Coordinates of C-alpha atoms and ligand atoms in Angstrom, one line a residue:
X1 CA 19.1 -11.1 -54.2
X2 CA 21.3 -10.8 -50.7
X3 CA 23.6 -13.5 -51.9
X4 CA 24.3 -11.2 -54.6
X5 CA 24.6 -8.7 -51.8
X6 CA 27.3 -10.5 -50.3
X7 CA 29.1 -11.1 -52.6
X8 CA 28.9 -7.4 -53.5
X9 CA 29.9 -6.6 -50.2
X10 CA 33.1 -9.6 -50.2
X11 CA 34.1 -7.8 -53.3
X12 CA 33.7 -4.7 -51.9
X13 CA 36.0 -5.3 -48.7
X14 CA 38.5 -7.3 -51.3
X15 CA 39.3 -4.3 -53.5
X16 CA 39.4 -2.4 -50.1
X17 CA 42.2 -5.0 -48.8
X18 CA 43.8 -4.7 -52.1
X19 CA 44.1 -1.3 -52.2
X20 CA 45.6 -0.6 -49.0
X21 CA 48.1 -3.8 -49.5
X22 CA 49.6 -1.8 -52.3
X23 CA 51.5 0.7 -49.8
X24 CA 51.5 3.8 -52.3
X25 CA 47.3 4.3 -51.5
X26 CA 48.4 4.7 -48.1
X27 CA 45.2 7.2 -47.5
X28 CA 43.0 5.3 -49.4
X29 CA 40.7 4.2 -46.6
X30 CA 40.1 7.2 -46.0
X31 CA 38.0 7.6 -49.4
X32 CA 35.5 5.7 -51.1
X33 CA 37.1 3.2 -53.1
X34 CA 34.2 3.7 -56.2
X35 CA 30.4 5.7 -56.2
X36 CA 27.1 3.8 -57.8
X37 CA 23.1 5.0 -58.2
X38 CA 21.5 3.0 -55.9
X39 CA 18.6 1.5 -57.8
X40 CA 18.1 -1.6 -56.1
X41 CA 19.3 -3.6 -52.6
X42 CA 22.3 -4.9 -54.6
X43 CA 23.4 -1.2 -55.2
X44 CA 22.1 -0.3 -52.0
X45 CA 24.2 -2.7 -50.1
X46 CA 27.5 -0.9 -52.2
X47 CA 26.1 2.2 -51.0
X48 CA 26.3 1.3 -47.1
X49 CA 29.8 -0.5 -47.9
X50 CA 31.2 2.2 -50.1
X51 CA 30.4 4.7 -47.3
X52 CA 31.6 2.5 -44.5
X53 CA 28.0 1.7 -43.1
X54 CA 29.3 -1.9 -43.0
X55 CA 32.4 -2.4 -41.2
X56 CA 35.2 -2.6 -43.4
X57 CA 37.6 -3.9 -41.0
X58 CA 36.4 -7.4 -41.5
X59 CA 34.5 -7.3 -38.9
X60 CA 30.7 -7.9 -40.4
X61 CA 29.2 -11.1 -40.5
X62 CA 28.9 -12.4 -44.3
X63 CA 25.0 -11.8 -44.0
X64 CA 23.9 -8.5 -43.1
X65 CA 20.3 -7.3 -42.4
X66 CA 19.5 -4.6 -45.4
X67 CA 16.4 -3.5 -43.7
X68 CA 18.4 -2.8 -40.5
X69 CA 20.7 -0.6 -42.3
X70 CA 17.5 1.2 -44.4
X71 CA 16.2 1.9 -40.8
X72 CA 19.7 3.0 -39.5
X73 CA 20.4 5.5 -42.6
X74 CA 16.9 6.7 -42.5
X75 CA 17.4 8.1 -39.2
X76 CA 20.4 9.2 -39.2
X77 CA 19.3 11.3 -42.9
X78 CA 16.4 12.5 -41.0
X79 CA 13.6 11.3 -43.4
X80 CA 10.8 8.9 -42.9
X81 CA 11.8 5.5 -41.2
X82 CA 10.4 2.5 -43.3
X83 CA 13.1 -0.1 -43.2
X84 CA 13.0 -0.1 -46.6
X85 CA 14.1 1.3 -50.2
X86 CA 11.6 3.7 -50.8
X87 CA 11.7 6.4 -53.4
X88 CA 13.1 9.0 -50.8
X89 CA 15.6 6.8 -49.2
X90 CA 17.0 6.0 -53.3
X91 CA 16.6 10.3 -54.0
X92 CA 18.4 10.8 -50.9
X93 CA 21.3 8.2 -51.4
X94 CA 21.6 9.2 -55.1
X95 CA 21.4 13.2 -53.8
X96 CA 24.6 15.5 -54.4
X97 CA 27.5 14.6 -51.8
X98 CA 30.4 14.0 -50.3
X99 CA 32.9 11.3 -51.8
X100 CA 34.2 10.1 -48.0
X101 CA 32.6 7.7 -46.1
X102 CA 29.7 8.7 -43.2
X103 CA 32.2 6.1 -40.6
X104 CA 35.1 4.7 -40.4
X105 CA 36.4 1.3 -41.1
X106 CA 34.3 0.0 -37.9
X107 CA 31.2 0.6 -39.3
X108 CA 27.9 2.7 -38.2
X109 CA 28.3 3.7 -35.0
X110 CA 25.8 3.6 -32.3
X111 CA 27.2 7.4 -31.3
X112 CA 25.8 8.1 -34.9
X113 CA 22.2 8.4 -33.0
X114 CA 23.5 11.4 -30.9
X115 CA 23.1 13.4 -33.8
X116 CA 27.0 15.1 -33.4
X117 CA 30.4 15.4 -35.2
X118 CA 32.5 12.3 -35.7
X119 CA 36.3 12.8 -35.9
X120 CA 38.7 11.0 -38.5
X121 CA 41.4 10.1 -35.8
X122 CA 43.7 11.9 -37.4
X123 CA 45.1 15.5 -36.5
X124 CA 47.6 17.8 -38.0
X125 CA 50.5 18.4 -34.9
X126 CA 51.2 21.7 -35.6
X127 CA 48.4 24.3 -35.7
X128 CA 49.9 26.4 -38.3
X129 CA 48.8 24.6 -42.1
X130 CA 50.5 25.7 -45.6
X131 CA 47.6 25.5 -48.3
X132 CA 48.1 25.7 -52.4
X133 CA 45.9 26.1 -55.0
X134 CA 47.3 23.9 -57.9
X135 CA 44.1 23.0 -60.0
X136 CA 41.4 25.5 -60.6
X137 CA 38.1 25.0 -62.5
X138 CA 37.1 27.0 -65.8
X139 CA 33.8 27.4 -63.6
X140 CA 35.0 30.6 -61.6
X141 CA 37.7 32.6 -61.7
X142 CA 41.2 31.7 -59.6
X143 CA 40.5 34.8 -57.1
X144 CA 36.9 33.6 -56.5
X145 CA 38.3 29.8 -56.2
X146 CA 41.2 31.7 -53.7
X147 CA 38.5 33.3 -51.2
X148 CA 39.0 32.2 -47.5
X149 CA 37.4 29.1 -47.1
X150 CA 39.4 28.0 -43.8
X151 CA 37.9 27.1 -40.6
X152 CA 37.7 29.9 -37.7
X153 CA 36.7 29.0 -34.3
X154 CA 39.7 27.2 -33.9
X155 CA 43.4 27.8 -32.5
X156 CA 44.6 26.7 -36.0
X157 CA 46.0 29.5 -38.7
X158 CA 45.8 29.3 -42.1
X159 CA 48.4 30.5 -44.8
X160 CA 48.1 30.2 -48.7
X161 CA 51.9 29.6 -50.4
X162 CA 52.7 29.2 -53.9
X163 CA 54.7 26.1 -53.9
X164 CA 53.1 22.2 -53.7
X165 CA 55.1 22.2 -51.2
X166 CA 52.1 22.5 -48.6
X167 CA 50.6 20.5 -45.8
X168 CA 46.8 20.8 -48.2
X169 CA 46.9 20.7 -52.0
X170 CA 43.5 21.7 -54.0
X171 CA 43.1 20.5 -57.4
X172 CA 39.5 19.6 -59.8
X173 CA 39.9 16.3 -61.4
X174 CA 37.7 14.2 -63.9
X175 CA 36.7 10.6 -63.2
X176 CA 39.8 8.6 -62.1
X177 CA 42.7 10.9 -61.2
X178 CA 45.4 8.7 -59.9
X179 CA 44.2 8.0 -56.1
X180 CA 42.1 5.3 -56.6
X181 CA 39.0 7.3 -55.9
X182 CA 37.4 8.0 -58.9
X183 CA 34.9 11.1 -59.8
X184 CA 31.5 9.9 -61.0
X185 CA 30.8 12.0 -63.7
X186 CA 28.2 15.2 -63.2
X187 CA 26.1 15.0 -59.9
X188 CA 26.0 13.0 -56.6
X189 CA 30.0 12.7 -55.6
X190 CA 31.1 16.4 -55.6
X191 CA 34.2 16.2 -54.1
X192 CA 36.0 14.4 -51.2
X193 CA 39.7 15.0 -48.9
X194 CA 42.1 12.9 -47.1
X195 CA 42.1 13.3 -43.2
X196 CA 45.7 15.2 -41.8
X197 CA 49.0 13.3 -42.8
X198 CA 51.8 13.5 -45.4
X199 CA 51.3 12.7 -48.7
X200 CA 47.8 13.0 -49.7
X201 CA 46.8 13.4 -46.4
X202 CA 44.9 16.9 -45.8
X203 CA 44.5 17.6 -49.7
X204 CA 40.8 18.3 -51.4
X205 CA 39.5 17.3 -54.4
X206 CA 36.7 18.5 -56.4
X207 CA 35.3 16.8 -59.1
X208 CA 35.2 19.1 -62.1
X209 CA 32.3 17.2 -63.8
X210 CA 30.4 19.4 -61.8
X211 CA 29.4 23.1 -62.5
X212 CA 30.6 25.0 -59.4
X213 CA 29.2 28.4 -58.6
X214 CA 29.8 31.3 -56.8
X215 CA 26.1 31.5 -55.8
X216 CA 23.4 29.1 -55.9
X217 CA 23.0 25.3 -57.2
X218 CA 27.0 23.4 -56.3
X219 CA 28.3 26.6 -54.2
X220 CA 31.9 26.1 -54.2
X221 CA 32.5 27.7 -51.0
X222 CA 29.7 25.6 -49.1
X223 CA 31.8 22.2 -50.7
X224 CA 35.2 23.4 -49.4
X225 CA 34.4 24.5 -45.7
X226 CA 32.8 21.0 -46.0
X227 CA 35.9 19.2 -47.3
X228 CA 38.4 21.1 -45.6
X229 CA 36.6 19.6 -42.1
X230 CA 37.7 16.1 -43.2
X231 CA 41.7 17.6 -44.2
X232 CA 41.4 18.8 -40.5
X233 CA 40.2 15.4 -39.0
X234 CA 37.0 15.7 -39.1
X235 CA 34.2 13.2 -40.6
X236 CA 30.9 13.2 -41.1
X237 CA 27.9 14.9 -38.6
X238 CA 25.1 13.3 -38.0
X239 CA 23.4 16.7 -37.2
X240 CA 22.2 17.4 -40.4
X241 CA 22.0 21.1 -39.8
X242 CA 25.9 20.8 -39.8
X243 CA 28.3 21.9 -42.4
X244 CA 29.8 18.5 -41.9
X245 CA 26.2 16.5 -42.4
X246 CA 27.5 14.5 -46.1
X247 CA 25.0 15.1 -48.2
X248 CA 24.8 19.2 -49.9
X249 CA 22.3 21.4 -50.4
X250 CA 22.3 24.8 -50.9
X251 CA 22.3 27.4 -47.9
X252 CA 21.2 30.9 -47.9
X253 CA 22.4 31.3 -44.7
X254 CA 25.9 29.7 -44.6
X255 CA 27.8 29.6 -41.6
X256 CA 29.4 27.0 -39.6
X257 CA 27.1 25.3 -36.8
X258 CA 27.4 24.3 -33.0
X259 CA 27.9 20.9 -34.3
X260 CA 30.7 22.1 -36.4
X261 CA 32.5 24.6 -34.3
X262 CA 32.5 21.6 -31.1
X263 CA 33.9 19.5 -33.6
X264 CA 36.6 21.3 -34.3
X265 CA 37.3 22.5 -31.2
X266 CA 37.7 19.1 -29.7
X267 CA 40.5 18.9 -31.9
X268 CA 42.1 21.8 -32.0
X269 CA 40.7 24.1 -29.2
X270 CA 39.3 27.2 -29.3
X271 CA 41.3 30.1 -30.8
X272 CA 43.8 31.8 -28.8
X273 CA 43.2 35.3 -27.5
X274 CA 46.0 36.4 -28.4
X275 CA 47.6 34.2 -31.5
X276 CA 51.3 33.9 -32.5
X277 CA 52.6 34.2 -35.4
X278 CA 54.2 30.8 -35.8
X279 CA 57.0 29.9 -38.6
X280 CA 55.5 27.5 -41.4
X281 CA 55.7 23.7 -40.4
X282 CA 55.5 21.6 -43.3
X283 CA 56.9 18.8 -43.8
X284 CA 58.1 17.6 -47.7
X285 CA 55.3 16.1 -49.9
X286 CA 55.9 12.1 -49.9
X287 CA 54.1 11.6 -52.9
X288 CA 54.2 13.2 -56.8
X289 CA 51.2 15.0 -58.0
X290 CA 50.0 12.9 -60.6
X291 CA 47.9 14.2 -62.7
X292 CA 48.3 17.9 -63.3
X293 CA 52.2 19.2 -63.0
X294 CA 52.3 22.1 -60.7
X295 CA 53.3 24.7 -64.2
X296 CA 56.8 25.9 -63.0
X297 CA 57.4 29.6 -61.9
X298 CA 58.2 31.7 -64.9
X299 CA 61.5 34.2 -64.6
X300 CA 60.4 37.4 -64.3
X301 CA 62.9 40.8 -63.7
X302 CA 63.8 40.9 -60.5
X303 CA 61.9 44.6 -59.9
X304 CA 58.4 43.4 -60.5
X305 CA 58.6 40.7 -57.4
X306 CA 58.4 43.2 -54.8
X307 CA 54.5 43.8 -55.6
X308 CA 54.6 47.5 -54.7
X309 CA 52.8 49.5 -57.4
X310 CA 52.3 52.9 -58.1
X311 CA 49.2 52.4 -59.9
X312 CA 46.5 49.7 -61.5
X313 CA 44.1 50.4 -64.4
X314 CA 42.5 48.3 -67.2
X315 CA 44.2 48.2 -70.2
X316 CA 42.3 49.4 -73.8
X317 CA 43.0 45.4 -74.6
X318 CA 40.7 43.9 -71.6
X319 CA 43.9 43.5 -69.5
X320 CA 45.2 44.9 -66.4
X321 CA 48.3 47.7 -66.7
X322 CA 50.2 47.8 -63.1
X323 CA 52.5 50.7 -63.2
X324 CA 56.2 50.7 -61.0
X325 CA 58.4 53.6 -61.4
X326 CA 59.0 54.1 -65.2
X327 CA 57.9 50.6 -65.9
X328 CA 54.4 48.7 -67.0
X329 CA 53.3 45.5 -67.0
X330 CA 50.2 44.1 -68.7
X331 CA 49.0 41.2 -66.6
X332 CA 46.5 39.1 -68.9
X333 CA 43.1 37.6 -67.9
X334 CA 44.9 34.1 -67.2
X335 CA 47.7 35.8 -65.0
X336 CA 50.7 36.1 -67.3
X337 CA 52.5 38.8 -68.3
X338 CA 51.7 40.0 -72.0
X339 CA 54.7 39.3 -74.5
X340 CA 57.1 42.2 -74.5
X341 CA 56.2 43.5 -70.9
X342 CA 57.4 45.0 -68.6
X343 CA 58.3 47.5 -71.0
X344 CA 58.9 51.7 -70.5
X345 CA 56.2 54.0 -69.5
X346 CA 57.0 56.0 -72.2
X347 CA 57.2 53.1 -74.7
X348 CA 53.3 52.2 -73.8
X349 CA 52.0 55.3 -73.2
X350 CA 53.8 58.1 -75.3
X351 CA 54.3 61.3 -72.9
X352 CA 53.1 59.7 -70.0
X353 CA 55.3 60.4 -66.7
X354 CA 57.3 57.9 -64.6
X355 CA 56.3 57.5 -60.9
X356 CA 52.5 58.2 -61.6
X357 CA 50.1 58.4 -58.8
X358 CA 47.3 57.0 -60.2
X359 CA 45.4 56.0 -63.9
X360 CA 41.4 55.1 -64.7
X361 CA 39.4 53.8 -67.9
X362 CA 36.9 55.6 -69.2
X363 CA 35.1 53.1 -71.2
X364 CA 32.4 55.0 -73.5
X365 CA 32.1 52.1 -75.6
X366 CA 34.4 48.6 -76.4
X367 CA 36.2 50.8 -79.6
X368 CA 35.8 54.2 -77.3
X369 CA 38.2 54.1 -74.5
X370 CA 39.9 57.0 -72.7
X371 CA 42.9 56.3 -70.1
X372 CA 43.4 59.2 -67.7
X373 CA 47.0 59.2 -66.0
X374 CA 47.2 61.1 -62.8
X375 CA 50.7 62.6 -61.1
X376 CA 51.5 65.7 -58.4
X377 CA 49.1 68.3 -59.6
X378 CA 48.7 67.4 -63.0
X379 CA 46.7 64.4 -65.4
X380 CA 47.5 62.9 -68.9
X381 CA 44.6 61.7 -71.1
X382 CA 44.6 58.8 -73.9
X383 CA 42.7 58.0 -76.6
X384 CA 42.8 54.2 -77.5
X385 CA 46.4 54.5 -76.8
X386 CA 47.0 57.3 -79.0
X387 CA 48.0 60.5 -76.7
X388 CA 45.6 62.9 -76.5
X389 CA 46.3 66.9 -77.5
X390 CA 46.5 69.6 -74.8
X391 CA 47.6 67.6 -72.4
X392 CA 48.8 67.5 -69.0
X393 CA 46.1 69.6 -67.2
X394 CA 45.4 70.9 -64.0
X395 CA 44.1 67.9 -61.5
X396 CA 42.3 70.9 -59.7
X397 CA 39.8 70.4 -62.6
X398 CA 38.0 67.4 -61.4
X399 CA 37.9 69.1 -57.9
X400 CA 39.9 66.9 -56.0
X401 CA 44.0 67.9 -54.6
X402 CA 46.8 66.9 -56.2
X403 CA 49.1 63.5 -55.3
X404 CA 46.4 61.5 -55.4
X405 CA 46.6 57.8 -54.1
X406 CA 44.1 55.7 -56.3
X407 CA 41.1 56.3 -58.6
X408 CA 38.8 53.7 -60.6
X409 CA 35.7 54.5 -62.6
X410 CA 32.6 52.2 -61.8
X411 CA 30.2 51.2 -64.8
X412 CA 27.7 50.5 -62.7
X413 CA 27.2 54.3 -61.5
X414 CA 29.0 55.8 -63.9
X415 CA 31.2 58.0 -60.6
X416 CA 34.6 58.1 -60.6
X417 CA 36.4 57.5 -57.4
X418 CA 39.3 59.1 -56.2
X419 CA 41.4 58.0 -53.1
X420 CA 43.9 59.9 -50.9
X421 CA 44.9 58.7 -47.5
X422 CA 42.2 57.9 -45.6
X423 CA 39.4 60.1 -47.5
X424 CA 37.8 59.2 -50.6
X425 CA 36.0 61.9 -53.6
X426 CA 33.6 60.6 -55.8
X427 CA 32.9 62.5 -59.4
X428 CA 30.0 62.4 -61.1
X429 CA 30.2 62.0 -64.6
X430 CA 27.3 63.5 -65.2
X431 CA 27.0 66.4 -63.1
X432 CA 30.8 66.9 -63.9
X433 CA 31.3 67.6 -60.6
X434 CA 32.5 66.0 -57.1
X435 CA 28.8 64.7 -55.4
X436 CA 27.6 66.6 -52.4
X437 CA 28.9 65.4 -49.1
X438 CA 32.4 64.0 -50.3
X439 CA 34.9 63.4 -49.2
X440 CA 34.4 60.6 -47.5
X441 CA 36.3 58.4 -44.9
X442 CA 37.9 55.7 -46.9
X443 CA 36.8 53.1 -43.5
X444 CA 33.2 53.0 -45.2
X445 CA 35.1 50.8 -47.3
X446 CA 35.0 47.8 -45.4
X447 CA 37.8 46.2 -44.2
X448 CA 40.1 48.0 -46.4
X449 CA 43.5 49.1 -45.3
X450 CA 44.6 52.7 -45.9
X451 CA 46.1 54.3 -47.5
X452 CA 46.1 52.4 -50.6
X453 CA 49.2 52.4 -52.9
X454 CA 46.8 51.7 -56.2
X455 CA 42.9 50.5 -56.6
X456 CA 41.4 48.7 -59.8
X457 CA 37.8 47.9 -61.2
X458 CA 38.2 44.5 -62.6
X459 CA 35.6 41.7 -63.2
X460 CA 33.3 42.4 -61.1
X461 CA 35.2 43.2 -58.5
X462 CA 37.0 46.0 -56.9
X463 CA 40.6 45.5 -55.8
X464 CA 42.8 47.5 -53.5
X465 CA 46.4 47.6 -53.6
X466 CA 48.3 48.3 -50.4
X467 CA 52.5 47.9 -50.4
X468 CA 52.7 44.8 -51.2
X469 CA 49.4 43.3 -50.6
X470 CA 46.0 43.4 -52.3
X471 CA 42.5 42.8 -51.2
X472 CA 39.8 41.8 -53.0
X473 CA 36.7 43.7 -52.2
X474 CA 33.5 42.0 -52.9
X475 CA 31.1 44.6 -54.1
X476 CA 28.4 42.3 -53.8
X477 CA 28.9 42.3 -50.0
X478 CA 30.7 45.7 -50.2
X479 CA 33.5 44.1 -48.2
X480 CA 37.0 43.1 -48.2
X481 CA 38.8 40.2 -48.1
X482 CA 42.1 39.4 -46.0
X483 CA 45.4 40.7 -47.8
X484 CA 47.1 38.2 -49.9
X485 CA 50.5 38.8 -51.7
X486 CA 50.1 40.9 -55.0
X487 CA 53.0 39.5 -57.0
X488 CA 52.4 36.2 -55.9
X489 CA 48.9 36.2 -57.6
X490 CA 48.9 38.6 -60.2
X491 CA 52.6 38.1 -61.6
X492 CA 53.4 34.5 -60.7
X493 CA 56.4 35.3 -58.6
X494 CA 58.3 33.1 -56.1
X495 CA 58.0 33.4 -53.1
X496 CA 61.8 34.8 -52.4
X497 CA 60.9 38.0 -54.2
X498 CA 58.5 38.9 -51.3
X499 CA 59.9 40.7 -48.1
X500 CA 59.5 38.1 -45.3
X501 CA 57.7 39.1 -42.1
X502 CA 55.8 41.7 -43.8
X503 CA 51.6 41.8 -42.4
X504 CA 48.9 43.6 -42.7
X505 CA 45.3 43.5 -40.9
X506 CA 42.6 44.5 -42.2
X507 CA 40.7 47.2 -40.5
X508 CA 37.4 46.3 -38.7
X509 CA 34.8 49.0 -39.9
X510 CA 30.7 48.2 -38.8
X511 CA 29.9 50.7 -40.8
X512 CA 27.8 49.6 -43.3
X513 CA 26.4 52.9 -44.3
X514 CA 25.7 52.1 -48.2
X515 CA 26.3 56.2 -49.0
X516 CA 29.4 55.6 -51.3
X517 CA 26.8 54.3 -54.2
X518 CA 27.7 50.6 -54.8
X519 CA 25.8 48.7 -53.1
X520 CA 22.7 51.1 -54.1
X521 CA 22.8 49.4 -57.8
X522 CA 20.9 46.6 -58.5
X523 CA 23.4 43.8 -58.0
X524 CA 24.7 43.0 -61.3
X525 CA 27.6 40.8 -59.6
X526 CA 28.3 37.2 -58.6
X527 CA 26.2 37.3 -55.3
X528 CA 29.0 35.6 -53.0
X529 CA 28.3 33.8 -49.7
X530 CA 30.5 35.2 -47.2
X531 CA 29.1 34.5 -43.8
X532 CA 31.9 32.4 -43.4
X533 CA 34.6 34.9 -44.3
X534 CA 32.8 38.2 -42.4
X535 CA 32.8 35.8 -39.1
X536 CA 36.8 35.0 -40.2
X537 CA 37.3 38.7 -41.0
X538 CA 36.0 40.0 -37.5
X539 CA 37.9 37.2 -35.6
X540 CA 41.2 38.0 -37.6
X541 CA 41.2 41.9 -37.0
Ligands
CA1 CA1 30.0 13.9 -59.5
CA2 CA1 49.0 55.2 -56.4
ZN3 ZN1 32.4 14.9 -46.4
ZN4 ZN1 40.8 12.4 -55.4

């Protein structure tokens, strides 16, 4: 049996050799070069290879002690120490994980019993990293997959662009996918990233066998604040109360740890008090994407890529409207623009104005849908896009001044709520009237800049538009996240149609009096773990 070991192992550090010899894996050791159930030694032995327990660097002798090694992972996992391949040991080798290796190419470490981080020797040299999305998963949606995942704590800062022209690529591959790293299929390796350089170097993979979530079971976030540790330099903890301990489970409670935040520190330092905005260093990508072609930017009139809208709504069709002087455009569920948009205002939406302030869905039932178009002191009213008669009427009947700023109508409490500057109304649709105590401030809405150009209900979520940003607010948590471009994400636009230098911070509001009536509902949204991101939120502001 440990001759077949050996040669396991020989095999093992040959395919290693071989890969690194071939100059285009140049981050392969980095990665695991393939994943196997451990069932027996002979698979237990690839298990401590695979994941660098054995030195890969040629420096093991040809016979290694497996029990030594059982003893060695069995402490360092934190469950019972036998010396030997017992059913927990195989269960928690075989448990979901991390692709990379626990050490690197010297083997197990003796630090490994000081239960702390381990760094990849590797660090980025400029502290300000470009990241791009250019796989996503049919699991979630692109602007759950797009939350901020990125490491606080840290003097590093963190900005998504559009191109692959960026220091970390994410994509979700099947099986092999061109690195020489190879997915294994549903369960156990659920993603892994290459330590800070060019080429691959910094970029995450997740492997798409897997059913990622937005709340229990794989948690998508939880995997990526893992795996973006390693694109930063960092490798596996020991601590297994650390994000960066390589085997995942679930956490209710997710946050970065002690562990985590000296890790990163002592690579990075703390975060400045008082950061700089520092220029974009990236340097150009040395190798191709191989497997999935970044799709290429689609020409768009020149008018929709500033992102500045007048007004957002639901369209009767399940799609979003965005409104920009006399012009609509009908965004789609998959983020194109609809054949035949933009297109008039008054081609759409027959005696609509131009220049609108503001438009909700009333939604009585999926063949039953009214639009209500709001502008000055007056509102328009459609029927499945068939005008309605009698129309404009005075605003002053729903109780609320004229020129409004945003409205949206929430399913889930059947109000209507109506925005201006930095107060918000909310109408009760069956009381026909504004609900006692409103207006509100609009800073009970956490995190949300004001005042808002446009606001939209959409999938679960509710989303403010602000100039040229937008914010995705989180009803679950009833808070926002950070401001991202709008025509970036919504309309696929380069980046050159976006004015340069433009920011926006979020406003920091504690206040998380629940009195605007979302977050009194039973939650019938994607429960999101955001620990992460409110920590990021409050440090950012
Ligand atoms: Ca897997
Ligand atoms: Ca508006
Ligand atoms: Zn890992
Ligand atoms: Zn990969």
């Amino acid at each position: 049996m440990y001759r077949r070991s050996i040669l396991t192992i020989l095999a093992g550090m040959l395919m290693l050799f071989c890969g690194l010899s071939n100059g285009q894996e140049d981050m392969a050791e980095d990665i695991v070069i393939r994943t196997v159930m451990v069932t027996d030694a002979v698979s237990a032995s690839q298990f401590f290879n695979d994941r660098n327990w054995i030195p890969s660097d040629g420096s093991a002798s040809e016979i290694i002690d497996l029990a030594s090694y059982f003893r060695l992972f069995q402490e360092w996992a934190g469950i019972p120490v036998t010396g030997e391949l017992d059913q927990t040991t195989m269960d928690k080798m075989n448990s979901p994980k991390c692709g990379n290796p626990d050490f690197g190419t010297s083997g197990h470490q003796i630090s490994a019993r000081r239960k702390r981080f381990t760094t990849l020797g590797r660090t980025w040299p400029q502290n300000h990293l470009t990241w791009y999305l250019e796989g996503t998963t049919t699991d979630l949606s692109r602007n759950v997959i797009r939350v901020n995942w990125l490491w606080p704590f840290s003097s590093l800062t963190f900005e998504e662009v559009f191109t692959p022209n960026a220091d970390i690529l994410v994509n979700f591959y099947r099986l092999e996918h061109g690195d020489g790293n190879s997915f294994d299929g549903p369960g156990s390796v659920l993603a892994h990233a290459f330590s800070p350089g060019f080429g691959r170097g910094g970029d995450m993979h997740f492997d798409d066998d897997e059913t990622f979530t937005a709340s229990t079971g794989i948690n998508l976030q939880q995997v990526a604040v893992h795996e973006i540790g390693h694109s930063l330099g960092l490798g596996h903890s020991s601590d297994q109360s650390a994000i960066m301990a390589a085997f995942y489970a679930y956490r209710q409670n997710f946050a970065l740890g002690n562990d985590d935040i000296a890790g990163i520190q002592s690579l990075y330092g703390p975060p400045t008090s008082n950061p700089v905005t520092r220029p974009p260093v990236t340097q150009p990508r040395t190798t191709a994407p191989t497997t999935t072609a970044p799709t290429p930017p689609r020409t768009l009139p020149r008018i929709s890529c500033n992102g500045e809208f007048d007004a957002s709504v639901e369209s009767f069709d399940g799609n979003v409207y965005f409104f920009q002087g006399d012009m609509v455009f009908k965004v789609q569920r998959d983020f194109t623009i609809a054949p035949g948009f933009p297109t008039q205002i008054s081609a759409e939406l027959p005696g609509a104005p131009d220049y609108i302030d503001a438009a909700f869905l009333w939604v009585v039932a999926s063949n039953q849908k009214y639009l209500y178009v709001f502008k000055g002191n007056f509102y328009w009213r459609f029927f499945n896009g068939i005008p309605s008669a009698g129309y404009p009427r005075q605003i002053s009947l729903w109780g609320i001044p004229g020129n409004i700023d945003g409205a949206f109508r929430w399913p889930g409490n059947r109000r209507i709520y109506f925005f201006k500057d930095d107060k918000y109304y909310r109408y009760n649709t069956m009381s026909y009237r504004i609900d006692n105590g409103y207006p509100q401030p609009l800073s009970r809405w956490n995190n949300v800049a004001h005042p808002i150009s446009s606001v939209l209900d959409w999938e679960d979520n509710t989303y403010f538009f602000t100039g040229q940003y937008y914010q995705i607010f989180f009803n679950s948590q009833f808070s926002a996240a950070s401001p991202a471009p709008t025509a970036q994400a919504w309309l696929g636009c380069e980046t050159e149609g976006l004015r340069v230098g433009t920011t926006m911070s979020p406003t920091d509001d504690d206040d998380d009096d629940d009195n605007t009536g979302l977050s009194n509902v039973p939650s019938l949204f994607v429960i999101f773990v955001t620990s992460v991101l409110g920590t990021w939120l409050h440090i950012s502001s």
